[in-house]
PDB file of C-alpha atoms in Angstrom:
ATOM      1  CA  MET A   1     108.003  48.854  41.388  1.00 61.00           C
ATOM      2  CA  SER A   2     109.127  47.147  38.379  1.00 78.00           C
ATOM      3  CA  VAL A   3     112.910  47.279  37.543  1.00 83.00           C
ATOM      4  CA  PRO A   4     113.837  48.499  34.070  1.00 81.00           C
ATOM      5  CA  LEU A   5     116.406  45.998  32.277  1.00 81.00           C
ATOM      6  CA  ARG A   6     118.288  48.876  30.645  1.00 87.00           C
ATOM      7  CA  PRO A   7     119.435  52.348  31.812  1.00 89.00           C
ATOM      8  CA  ALA A   8     117.352  55.248  30.665  1.00 84.00           C
ATOM      9  CA  HIS A   9     120.512  57.008  29.595  1.00 87.00           C
ATOM     10  CA  PRO A  10     123.130  54.187  28.393  1.00 90.00           C
ATOM     11  CA  GLU A  11     125.315  57.166  26.756  1.00 90.00           C
ATOM     12  CA  ARG A  12     126.063  58.137  30.680  1.00 92.00           C
ATOM     13  CA  TRP A  13     126.388  54.758  32.213  1.00 95.00           C
ATOM     14  CA  PHE A  14     129.762  53.031  32.804  1.00 96.00           C
ATOM     15  CA  ARG A  15     131.067  50.654  35.431  1.00 97.00           C
ATOM     16  CA  ALA A  16     134.604  49.505  35.249  1.00 96.00           C
ATOM     17  CA  ARG A  17     133.335  46.533  37.272  1.00 97.00           C
ATOM     18  CA  PRO A  18     129.634  45.415  36.526  1.00 97.00           C
ATOM     19  CA  ASP A  19     129.924  42.587  38.350  1.00 98.00           C
ATOM     20  CA  SER A  20     130.777  43.009  42.425  1.00 98.00           C
ATOM     21  CA  SER A  21     130.913  39.286  42.979  1.00 98.00           C
ATOM     22  CA  VAL A  22     134.678  39.412  41.750  1.00 97.00           C
ATOM     23  CA  LEU A  23     135.309  41.194  45.045  1.00 97.00           C
ATOM     24  CA  SER A  24     137.166  39.914  47.719  1.00 96.00           C
ATOM     25  CA  ARG A  25     135.377  41.924  50.060  1.00 97.00           C
ATOM     26  CA  PRO A  26     133.269  44.861  50.485  1.00 98.00           C
ATOM     27  CA  ARG A  27     134.342  48.281  48.913  1.00 98.00           C
ATOM     28  CA  LEU A  28     133.794  51.263  51.606  1.00 98.00           C
ATOM     29  CA  LEU A  29     132.749  54.402  50.098  1.00 98.00           C
ATOM     30  CA  ALA A  30     132.423  57.806  51.797  1.00 98.00           C
ATOM     31  CA  ARG A  31     129.076  59.412  50.446  1.00 98.00           C
ATOM     32  CA  CYS A  32     128.620  63.234  49.225  1.00 98.00           C
ATOM     33  CA  LEU A  33     125.079  64.382  48.402  1.00 98.00           C
ATOM     34  CA  ILE A  34     124.906  67.328  45.760  1.00 97.00           C
ATOM     35  CA  ASP A  35     122.693  68.822  43.481  1.00 96.00           C
ATOM     36  CA  ALA A  36     122.561  66.910  40.018  1.00 95.00           C
ATOM     37  CA  ALA A  37     123.748  70.031  38.014  1.00 95.00           C
ATOM     38  CA  GLU A  38     126.900  69.989  39.898  1.00 96.00           C
ATOM     39  CA  LEU A  39     127.703  66.482  39.292  1.00 97.00           C
ATOM     40  CA  ASP A  40     130.190  66.696  36.353  1.00 96.00           C
ATOM     41  CA  ASP A  41     131.804  69.783  37.981  1.00 96.00           C
ATOM     42  CA  HIS A  42     132.689  67.542  41.072  1.00 96.00           C
ATOM     43  CA  ILE A  43     133.573  64.469  39.081  1.00 96.00           C
ATOM     44  CA  GLY A  44     136.301  66.420  37.459  1.00 94.00           C
ATOM     45  CA  SER A  45     137.329  68.003  40.970  1.00 93.00           C
ATOM     46  CA  TYR A  46     137.842  64.700  42.638  1.00 94.00           C
ATOM     47  CA  GLU A  47     139.527  63.242  39.593  1.00 94.00           C
ATOM     48  CA  ARG A  48     141.979  65.948  39.944  1.00 91.00           C
ATOM     49  CA  LEU A  49     142.560  65.594  43.533  1.00 91.00           C
ATOM     50  CA  LEU A  50     142.832  61.992  43.610  1.00 92.00           C
ATOM     51  CA  GLY A  51     144.628  61.448  40.483  1.00 91.00           C
ATOM     52  CA  VAL A  52     142.174  58.738  39.315  1.00 93.00           C
ATOM     53  CA  PRO A  53     139.163  58.412  36.724  1.00 95.00           C
ATOM     54  CA  ALA A  54     135.508  57.840  37.976  1.00 97.00           C
ATOM     55  CA  ASP A  55     135.187  54.017  37.892  1.00 97.00           C
ATOM     56  CA  LEU A  56     131.667  54.129  37.598  1.00 97.00           C
ATOM     57  CA  ARG A  57     128.378  56.740  36.680  1.00 97.00           C
ATOM     58  CA  MET A  58     124.887  55.225  37.040  1.00 96.00           C
ATOM     59  CA  PRO A  59     121.806  57.534  36.065  1.00 95.00           C
ATOM     60  CA  ILE A  60     118.911  55.585  37.571  1.00 90.00           C
ATOM     61  CA  PRO A  61     116.317  58.066  37.511  1.00 83.00           C
ATOM     62  CA  ASP A  62     113.401  55.847  38.298  1.00 75.00           C
ATOM     63  CA  PHE A  63     115.020  55.350  41.628  1.00 73.00           C
ATOM     64  CA  GLY A  64     114.326  58.497  43.388  1.00 75.00           C
ATOM     65  CA  GLY A  65     115.966  60.607  40.111  1.00 84.00           C
ATOM     66  CA  LEU A  66     119.268  59.536  41.307  1.00 93.00           C
ATOM     67  CA  GLU A  67     122.625  59.646  39.521  1.00 96.00           C
ATOM     68  CA  LEU A  68     125.705  58.212  41.062  1.00 97.00           C
ATOM     69  CA  ALA A  69     129.265  58.527  40.295  1.00 98.00           C
ATOM     70  CA  ALA A  70     132.283  57.005  42.100  1.00 98.00           C
ATOM     71  CA  VAL A  71     135.862  58.443  42.160  1.00 97.00           C
ATOM     72  CA  GLY A  72     138.231  56.710  44.405  1.00 96.00           C
ATOM     73  CA  ASN A  73     136.904  55.713  47.587  1.00 97.00           C
ATOM     74  CA  LEU A  74     134.050  58.461  47.281  1.00 98.00           C
ATOM     75  CA  LEU A  75     130.449  58.320  46.033  1.00 98.00           C
ATOM     76  CA  LEU A  76     128.948  60.986  44.601  1.00 98.00           C
ATOM     77  CA  ILE A  77     125.227  61.112  44.950  1.00 98.00           C
ATOM     78  CA  ALA A  78     123.379  63.430  42.808  1.00 97.00           C
ATOM     79  CA  SER A  79     119.615  64.204  42.502  1.00 96.00           C
ATOM     80  CA  ALA A  80     117.590  66.920  41.329  1.00 91.00           C
ATOM     81  CA  ARG A  81     114.880  66.455  44.185  1.00 93.00           C
ATOM     82  CA  PRO A  82     115.355  67.014  47.935  1.00 94.00           C
ATOM     83  CA  PHE A  83     117.360  64.376  49.694  1.00 95.00           C
ATOM     84  CA  THR A  84     115.079  62.306  52.043  1.00 95.00           C
ATOM     85  CA  PRO A  85     116.395  62.277  56.059  1.00 97.00           C
ATOM     86  CA  ILE A  86     117.378  58.541  55.593  1.00 97.00           C
ATOM     87  CA  GLN A  87     119.545  59.328  52.735  1.00 96.00           C
ATOM     88  CA  ARG A  88     120.941  61.989  54.868  1.00 97.00           C
ATOM     89  CA  GLN A  89     121.357  60.081  57.654  1.00 97.00           C
ATOM     90  CA  THR A  90     123.267  57.304  55.799  1.00 98.00           C
ATOM     91  CA  SER A  91     126.932  57.849  56.355  1.00 97.00           C
ATOM     92  CA  LEU A  92     128.402  54.933  54.454  1.00 98.00           C
ATOM     93  CA  SER A  93     128.013  52.980  51.455  1.00 98.00           C
ATOM     94  CA  LEU A  94     129.418  49.447  50.612  1.00 98.00           C
ATOM     95  CA  ILE A  95     129.661  47.619  47.287  1.00 98.00           C
ATOM     96  CA  VAL A  96     129.418  43.962  48.423  1.00 98.00           C
ATOM     97  CA  PRO A  97     130.430  40.912  46.467  1.00 98.00           C
ATOM     98  CA  SER A  98     127.325  39.228  47.565  1.00 98.00           C
ATOM     99  CA  LEU A  99     124.111  41.103  49.289  1.00 98.00           C
ATOM    100  CA  ASP A 100     122.742  38.200  50.890  1.00 98.00           C
ATOM    101  CA  ARG A 101     126.115  36.918  52.440  1.00 97.00           C
ATOM    102  CA  GLN A 102     126.854  40.170  53.474  1.00 98.00           C
ATOM    103  CA  LEU A 103     123.609  40.529  55.540  1.00 98.00           C
ATOM    104  CA  GLU A 104     124.100  36.947  56.803  1.00 97.00           C
ATOM    105  CA  LEU A 105     127.427  38.107  58.336  1.00 96.00           C
ATOM    106  CA  LEU A 106     126.627  41.436  59.636  1.00 97.00           C
ATOM    107  CA  GLY A 107     123.751  39.548  61.507  1.00 95.00           C
ATOM    108  CA  ALA A 108     126.200  38.072  63.613  1.00 94.00           C
ATOM    109  CA  THR A 109     127.367  41.236  64.563  1.00 95.00           C
ATOM    110  CA  GLY A 110     124.301  42.661  65.929  1.00 95.00           C
ATOM    111  CA  THR A 111     123.562  44.760  62.889  1.00 98.00           C
ATOM    112  CA  THR A 112     119.853  45.930  62.276  1.00 98.00           C
ATOM    113  CA  VAL A 113     118.261  45.729  58.879  1.00 98.00           C
ATOM    114  CA  LEU A 114     116.328  48.943  58.225  1.00 98.00           C
ATOM    115  CA  GLU A 115     115.358  48.338  54.650  1.00 98.00           C
ATOM    116  CA  PRO A 116     115.499  44.807  53.512  1.00 98.00           C
ATOM    117  CA  PRO A 117     117.030  44.034  50.030  1.00 97.00           C
ATOM    118  CA  GLU A 118     115.155  45.031  47.053  1.00 95.00           C
ATOM    119  CA  PRO A 119     116.122  44.793  43.124  1.00 94.00           C
ATOM    120  CA  ILE A 120     117.406  47.768  41.517  1.00 93.00           C
ATOM    121  CA  LEU A 121     118.923  48.310  37.865  1.00 92.00           C
ATOM    122  CA  PRO A 122     122.620  48.045  39.162  1.00 94.00           C
ATOM    123  CA  GLY A 123     121.505  44.928  40.840  1.00 96.00           C
ATOM    124  CA  ALA A 124     120.208  44.964  44.502  1.00 96.00           C
ATOM    125  CA  ARG A 125     120.371  47.193  47.836  1.00 97.00           C
ATOM    126  CA  ALA A 126     119.756  47.213  51.441  1.00 98.00           C
ATOM    127  CA  ARG A 127     120.071  49.601  54.201  1.00 98.00           C
ATOM    128  CA  VAL A 128     121.414  48.868  57.699  1.00 98.00           C
ATOM    129  CA  ARG A 129     122.512  50.244  61.098  1.00 98.00           C
ATOM    130  CA  PHE A 130     125.724  48.946  62.441  1.00 98.00           C
ATOM    131  CA  PRO A 131     126.054  48.315  66.157  1.00 97.00           C
ATOM    132  CA  ASP A 132     127.658  51.647  66.881  1.00 96.00           C
ATOM    133  CA  GLY A 133     124.686  53.557  65.185  1.00 97.00           C
ATOM    134  CA  THR A 134     126.230  53.894  61.940  1.00 98.00           C
ATOM    135  CA  VAL A 135     123.877  53.922  58.906  1.00 98.00           C
ATOM    136  CA  ALA A 136     125.258  52.238  55.659  1.00 98.00           C
ATOM    137  CA  GLU A 137     123.603  51.368  52.403  1.00 98.00           C
ATOM    138  CA  LEU A 138     124.863  47.934  50.883  1.00 98.00           C
ATOM    139  CA  VAL A 139     124.887  47.411  46.922  1.00 98.00           C
ATOM    140  CA  GLU A 140     125.525  44.505  45.227  1.00 98.00           C
ATOM    141  CA  HIS A 141     126.221  45.088  41.517  1.00 98.00           C
ATOM    142  CA  ARG A 142     125.252  42.814  38.727  1.00 97.00           C
ATOM    143  CA  PRO A 143     125.253  43.480  35.211  1.00 96.00           C
ATOM    144  CA  TRP A 144     122.342  44.310  33.095  1.00 92.00           C
ATOM    145  CA  PRO A 145     121.665  42.219  29.893  1.00 91.00           C
ATOM    146  CA  GLY A 146     124.783  43.171  27.385  1.00 91.00           C
ATOM    147  CA  GLU A 147     126.384  45.396  30.015  1.00 94.00           C
ATOM    148  CA  LYS A 148     130.158  45.179  29.328  1.00 94.00           C
ATOM    149  CA  PRO A 149     133.076  46.666  31.599  1.00 95.00           C
ATOM    150  CA  ARG A 150     133.478  50.136  30.614  1.00 93.00           C
ATOM    151  CA  SER A 151     135.516  53.058  32.090  1.00 86.00           C
ATOM    152  CA  ALA A 152     135.470  56.769  32.046  1.00 76.00           C
ATOM    153  CA  ASP A 153     138.341  56.938  29.586  1.00 61.00           C
ATOM    154  CA  SER A 154     136.242  55.255  26.892  1.00 45.00           C
ATOM    155  CA  SER A 155     133.009  57.227  27.548  1.00 43.00           C
ATOM    156  CA  SER A 156     132.673  60.858  26.539  1.00 41.00           C
ATOM    157  CA  ALA A 157     130.015  61.640  29.437  1.00 42.00           C
ATOM    158  CA  VAL A 158     132.842  62.639  31.721  1.00 43.00           C
ATOM    159  CA  PRO A 159     135.213  65.467  30.990  1.00 44.00           C
ATOM    160  CA  ARG A 160     138.530  65.103  32.315  1.00 45.00           C
ATOM    161  CA  VAL A 161     139.949  68.403  33.635  1.00 40.00           C
ATOM    162  CA  GLY A 162     143.787  69.008  34.448  1.00 38.00           C
ATOM    163  CA  THR A 163     146.524  66.514  35.241  1.00 42.00           C
ATOM    164  CA  PRO A 164     146.228  63.773  37.585  1.00 45.00           C
ATOM    165  CA  THR A 165     147.830  64.502  40.952  1.00 46.00           C
ATOM    166  CA  GLY A 166     148.782  60.843  42.377  1.00 46.00           C
ATOM    167  CA  ARG A 167     149.513  60.125  45.787  1.00 75.00           C
ATOM    168  CA  VAL A 168     146.492  61.707  47.420  1.00 88.00           C
ATOM    169  CA  ARG A 169     144.443  59.451  49.174  1.00 92.00           C
ATOM    170  CA  LEU A 170     141.060  59.845  50.428  1.00 96.00           C
ATOM    171  CA  LEU A 171     139.505  57.665  52.989  1.00 97.00           C
ATOM    172  CA  VAL A 172     136.332  57.154  55.100  1.00 98.00           C
ATOM    173  CA  GLN A 173     137.120  58.571  58.676  1.00 97.00           C
ATOM    174  CA  ARG A 174     135.751  57.501  61.729  1.00 96.00           C
ATOM    175  CA  THR A 175     136.678  59.139  64.951  1.00 94.00           C
ATOM    176  CA  VAL A 176     136.503  57.613  68.473  1.00 94.00           C
ATOM    177  CA  HIS A 177     137.271  58.143  72.054  1.00 94.00           C
ATOM    178  CA  GLU A 178     140.465  56.380  72.836  1.00 93.00           C
ATOM    179  CA  ASP A 179     138.497  54.057  75.293  1.00 94.00           C
ATOM    180  CA  ASP A 180     136.478  52.666  72.499  1.00 95.00           C
ATOM    181  CA  PHE A 181     139.319  52.375  70.050  1.00 94.00           C
ATOM    182  CA  LEU A 182     140.046  48.872  70.091  1.00 94.00           C
ATOM    183  CA  ARG A 183     136.426  47.562  70.097  1.00 95.00           C
ATOM    184  CA  THR A 184     136.082  49.733  67.170  1.00 97.00           C
ATOM    185  CA  VAL A 185     138.732  48.223  65.169  1.00 96.00           C
ATOM    186  CA  ARG A 186     137.495  44.718  66.086  1.00 95.00           C
ATOM    187  CA  LEU A 187     133.757  45.886  64.900  1.00 97.00           C
ATOM    188  CA  TYR A 188     135.103  47.202  61.470  1.00 98.00           C
ATOM    189  CA  GLU A 189     137.276  44.303  60.975  1.00 97.00           C
ATOM    190  CA  ALA A 190     134.205  42.060  61.156  1.00 96.00           C
ATOM    191  CA  LEU A 191     131.909  44.369  59.164  1.00 97.00           C
ATOM    192  CA  LEU A 192     134.283  45.118  56.361  1.00 97.00           C
ATOM    193  CA  GLN A 193     136.116  41.518  56.443  1.00 97.00           C
ATOM    194  CA  ALA A 194     139.416  43.280  56.672  1.00 96.00           C
ATOM    195  CA  THR A 195     142.456  43.240  58.998  1.00 95.00           C
ATOM    196  CA  ALA A 196     143.468  46.667  60.846  1.00 94.00           C
ATOM    197  CA  THR A 197     146.873  47.974  59.942  1.00 90.00           C
ATOM    198  CA  ALA A 198     148.989  50.784  61.072  1.00 84.00           C
ATOM    199  CA  PRO A 199     149.099  53.754  58.840  1.00 77.00           C
ATOM    200  CA  PRO A 200     152.385  55.433  57.988  1.00 70.00           C
ATOM    201  CA  ARG A 201     153.183  58.205  60.344  1.00 78.00           C
ATOM    202  CA  LEU A 202     150.368  60.866  59.891  1.00 81.00           C
ATOM    203  CA  THR A 203     150.704  64.224  61.420  1.00 79.00           C
ATOM    204  CA  GLY A 204     147.772  66.757  61.258  1.00 75.00           C
ATOM    205  CA  ALA A 205     146.249  69.547  62.832  1.00 66.00           C
ATOM    206  CA  ARG A 206     145.745  67.658  66.393  1.00 67.00           C
ATOM    207  CA  THR A 207     147.745  64.959  67.774  1.00 65.00           C
ATOM    208  CA  ALA A 208     145.605  61.353  67.256  1.00 63.00           C
ATOM    209  CA  ALA A 209     145.982  58.871  70.168  1.00 69.00           C
ATOM    210  CA  LEU A 210     145.510  56.134  68.179  1.00 87.00           C
ATOM    211  CA  THR A 211     145.237  55.188  64.052  1.00 90.00           C
ATOM    212  CA  ALA A 212     144.597  52.104  62.354  1.00 93.00           C
ATOM    213  CA  ILE A 213     143.349  51.393  58.772  1.00 94.00           C
ATOM    214  CA  VAL A 214     140.726  48.711  58.086  1.00 96.00           C
ATOM    215  CA  GLY A 215     140.124  48.810  54.275  1.00 95.00           C
ATOM    216  CA  ASN A 216     139.239  52.048  53.096  1.00 96.00           C
ATOM    217  CA  LEU A 217     138.604  53.278  56.593  1.00 97.00           C
ATOM    218  CA  LEU A 218     140.822  55.526  58.768  1.00 96.00           C
ATOM    219  CA  LEU A 219     140.119  54.834  62.471  1.00 95.00           C
ATOM    220  CA  VAL A 220     141.254  57.507  64.989  1.00 93.00           C
ATOM    221  CA  GLY A 221     140.876  57.524  68.794  1.00 92.00           C
ATOM    222  CA  LEU A 222     141.564  60.711  70.656  1.00 91.00           C
ATOM    223  CA  PRO A 223     141.675  61.362  74.257  1.00 91.00           C
ATOM    224  CA  ALA A 224     138.638  63.627  74.154  1.00 90.00           C
ATOM    225  CA  LEU A 225     136.166  63.988  71.408  1.00 89.00           C
ATOM    226  CA  PRO A 226     135.436  67.440  69.750  1.00 84.00           C
ATOM    227  CA  SER A 227     132.378  69.375  70.600  1.00 86.00           C
ATOM    228  CA  ILE A 228     131.534  69.713  66.804  1.00 86.00           C
ATOM    229  CA  PRO A 229     130.853  67.083  64.303  1.00 88.00           C
ATOM    230  CA  PRO A 230     134.127  65.120  63.198  1.00 90.00           C
ATOM    231  CA  PRO A 231     135.291  65.115  59.897  1.00 93.00           C
ATOM    232  CA  GLU A 232     133.467  62.598  57.417  1.00 95.00           C
ATOM    233  CA  ALA A 233     136.835  61.691  55.545  1.00 96.00           C
ATOM    234  CA  ALA A 234     140.766  61.624  55.635  1.00 94.00           C
ATOM    235  CA  LEU A 235     142.566  63.334  53.092  1.00 91.00           C
ATOM    236  CA  ILE A 236     146.071  61.822  52.924  1.00 90.00           C
ATOM    237  CA  VAL A 237     148.861  63.866  51.508  1.00 86.00           C
ATOM    238  CA  PRO A 238     152.592  63.612  51.079  1.00 81.00           C
ATOM    239  CA  ALA A 239     153.940  65.887  53.516  1.00 75.00           C
ATOM    240  CA  THR A 240     155.718  67.805  50.859  1.00 68.00           C
ATOM    241  CA  ARG A 241     152.733  68.645  49.117  1.00 57.00           C
ATOM    242  CA  ARG A 242     150.486  69.636  51.816  1.00 53.00           C
ATOM    243  CA  SER A 243     150.750  73.295  51.305  1.00 54.00           C
ATOM    244  CA  GLY A 244     149.960  73.096  47.653  1.00 51.00           C
ATOM    245  CA  LEU A 245     146.723  71.013  48.233  1.00 55.00           C
ATOM    246  CA  PRO A 246     144.169  73.817  47.675  1.00 51.00           C
ATOM    247  CA  THR A 247     145.409  74.657  44.268  1.00 49.00           C
ATOM    248  CA  LEU A 248     144.285  71.533  42.870  1.00 49.00           C
ATOM    249  CA  PHE A 249     140.707  72.935  42.827  1.00 47.00           C
ATOM    250  CA  PRO A 250     139.339  75.635  40.779  1.00 42.00           C
ATOM    251  CA  ALA A 251     138.362  77.932  44.285  1.00 43.00           C
ATOM    252  CA  PRO A 252     140.425  77.174  47.541  1.00 41.00           C
ATOM    253  CA  MET A 253     139.096  74.589  49.821  1.00 50.00           C
ATOM    254  CA  VAL A 254     137.121  76.107  52.669  1.00 50.00           C
ATOM    255  CA  PRO A 255     138.440  75.627  56.115  1.00 49.00           C
ATOM    256  CA  ALA A 256     135.716  73.549  57.992  1.00 47.00           C
ATOM    257  CA  SER A 257     137.626  73.737  61.470  1.00 49.00           C
ATOM    258  CA  THR A 258     140.687  73.830  62.769  1.00 48.00           C
ATOM    259  CA  ASP A 259     141.675  70.186  61.782  1.00 58.00           C
ATOM    260  CA  GLY A 260     139.612  70.038  58.528  1.00 76.00           C
ATOM    261  CA  VAL A 261     138.471  71.417  55.269  1.00 87.00           C
ATOM    262  CA  MET A 262     135.259  71.443  53.231  1.00 90.00           C
ATOM    263  CA  LEU A 263     135.771  69.400  50.121  1.00 93.00           C
ATOM    264  CA  PRO A 264     133.516  70.175  46.798  1.00 93.00           C
ATOM    265  CA  GLY A 265     130.049  68.907  47.543  1.00 95.00           C
ATOM    266  CA  GLY A 266     130.214  69.878  51.116  1.00 94.00           C
ATOM    267  CA  LEU A 267     132.248  66.852  52.318  1.00 95.00           C
ATOM    268  CA  THR A 268     134.349  67.374  55.305  1.00 94.00           C
ATOM    269  CA  ALA A 269     138.011  66.049  55.534  1.00 94.00           C
ATOM    270  CA  GLU A 270     140.540  66.050  57.818  1.00 92.00           C
ATOM    271  CA  VAL A 271     143.914  66.670  56.010  1.00 89.00           C
ATOM    272  CA  TRP A 272     146.763  64.371  57.228  1.00 88.00           C
ATOM    273  CA  ALA A 273     150.547  64.829  55.964  1.00 85.00           C
ATOM    274  CA  GLU A 274     152.125  61.441  55.312  1.00 83.00           C
ATOM    275  CA  HIS A 275     155.510  60.997  56.213  1.00 78.00           C
ATOM    276  CA  ASP A 276     157.252  58.573  53.753  1.00 63.00           C
ATOM    277  CA  SER A 277     160.711  58.204  55.193  1.00 53.00           C
ATOM    278  CA  ALA A 278     162.850  55.971  57.065  1.00 50.00           C
ATOM    279  CA  ALA A 279     161.627  57.215  60.252  1.00 47.00           C
ATOM    280  CA  GLY A 280     157.902  57.064  59.093  1.00 46.00           C
ATOM    281  CA  ALA A 281     158.529  53.217  58.102  1.00 50.00           C
ATOM    282  CA  HIS A 282     159.812  52.780  61.776  1.00 49.00           C
ATOM    283  CA  HIS A 283     156.919  54.293  63.280  1.00 46.00           C
ATOM    284  CA  ARG A 284     154.613  52.285  61.272  1.00 47.00           C
ATOM    285  CA  GLN A 285     156.638  49.253  62.483  1.00 52.00           C
ATOM    286  CA  GLN A 286     156.413  50.079  65.914  1.00 50.00           C
ATOM    287  CA  VAL A 287     152.549  51.127  65.597  1.00 47.00           C
ATOM    288  CA  SER A 288     151.837  47.642  64.008  1.00 51.00           C
ATOM    289  CA  GLN A 289     153.517  45.974  66.694  1.00 56.00           C
ATOM    290  CA  ALA A 290     151.682  47.763  69.125  1.00 52.00           C
ATOM    291  CA  LEU A 291     148.246  47.357  67.555  1.00 51.00           C
ATOM    292  CA  SER A 292     149.081  43.602  67.197  1.00 59.00           C
ATOM    293  CA  THR A 293     149.951  43.079  70.646  1.00 58.00           C
ATOM    294  CA  LEU A 294     146.663  45.187  71.691  1.00 53.00           C
ATOM    295  CA  LEU A 295     144.517  43.224  69.720  1.00 55.00           C
ATOM    296  CA  ALA A 296     145.875  39.822  70.355  1.00 60.00           C
ATOM    297  CA  GLY A 297     143.944  36.993  71.761  1.00 53.00           C
ATOM    298  CA  ASN A 298     140.986  39.064  71.193  1.00 53.00           C
ATOM    299  CA  ASP A 299     140.777  40.125  67.484  1.00 50.00           C
ATOM    300  CA  THR A 300     136.997  39.178  66.718  1.00 52.00           C
ATOM    301  CA  TRP A 301     134.130  41.462  67.634  1.00 46.00           C
ATOM    302  CA  THR A 302     131.105  39.616  68.842  1.00 47.00           C
ATOM    303  CA  VAL A 303     127.490  40.754  69.907  1.00 44.00           C
ATOM    304  CA  GLU A 304     128.340  40.183  73.800  1.00 45.00           C
ATOM    305  CA  ASP A 305     130.872  43.085  73.477  1.00 46.00           C
ATOM    306  CA  GLN A 306     130.172  45.989  75.456  1.00 40.00           C
ATOM    307  CA  SER A 307     127.161  47.831  74.701  1.00 45.00           C
ATOM    308  CA  TRP A 308     127.640  50.988  72.494  1.00 44.00           C
ATOM    309  CA  PRO A 309     127.062  54.534  73.197  1.00 45.00           C
ATOM    310  CA  LEU A 310     124.780  55.733  70.143  1.00 38.00           C
ATOM    311  CA  SER A 311     125.258  59.369  70.827  1.00 35.00           C
TER     312      SER A 311
END
């Protein structure tokens, strides 16, 4: 299939950063699959929640009839057609500086290539399975001829609704058993080319045994995994504002479980209250020191690490 040189709908197309080669590391995004008719509404909802404008919108009808938009650390994937099984199985998207280089780096971790690189209008893409069984899509962004950086604020395609709230953050969340926590940290440090840090003091509906942030990913280690699928994302909210969170949407958020909510488009998220105080800073320092000690002397992940349960 030939790749068009220009978008079919340039009036709806914008990217604040058309060339991902300027990135210092992969940009990790949670994924939310929605109907094409809902895209504008969901862009507005997440702009209100996260307090940031969409930084890309790409209609690519020649590639499965998709239209994509990114708000913060979330990629909205809209289609007028049914999504394929592999699209539904793919839980992460990464915008990478160089697709060839990224696949070379991932090869050293034991990552499997499910779909080899192919050119698309935004640049190039591939689909992979990480050693822990997570399926991810990798995309290299390159400008089409004549494309300039363009933001949502300079486009009439995305209506801005409401007032930005600020300080609410959405991260990808990965929940594992506490016995697998350290090797999961090492794995995602290698996959995302980012160093793990301890988050501020977070409290939620359940007590996490261990937490760490790697890039845009919150890793949670629990003494026992829940029987239901864990939330796909983490919504980190200032502790003083948590009770008012549902009012940020036209309709209240739907509780997905005792420890999560369902956000617009069906994305499940665990809500964490962030305690920004002297006590919280002291807690973060303690956890950072403990995390550094645990990882000391073995802070890189290799294929020779223990085998991964894929269930």
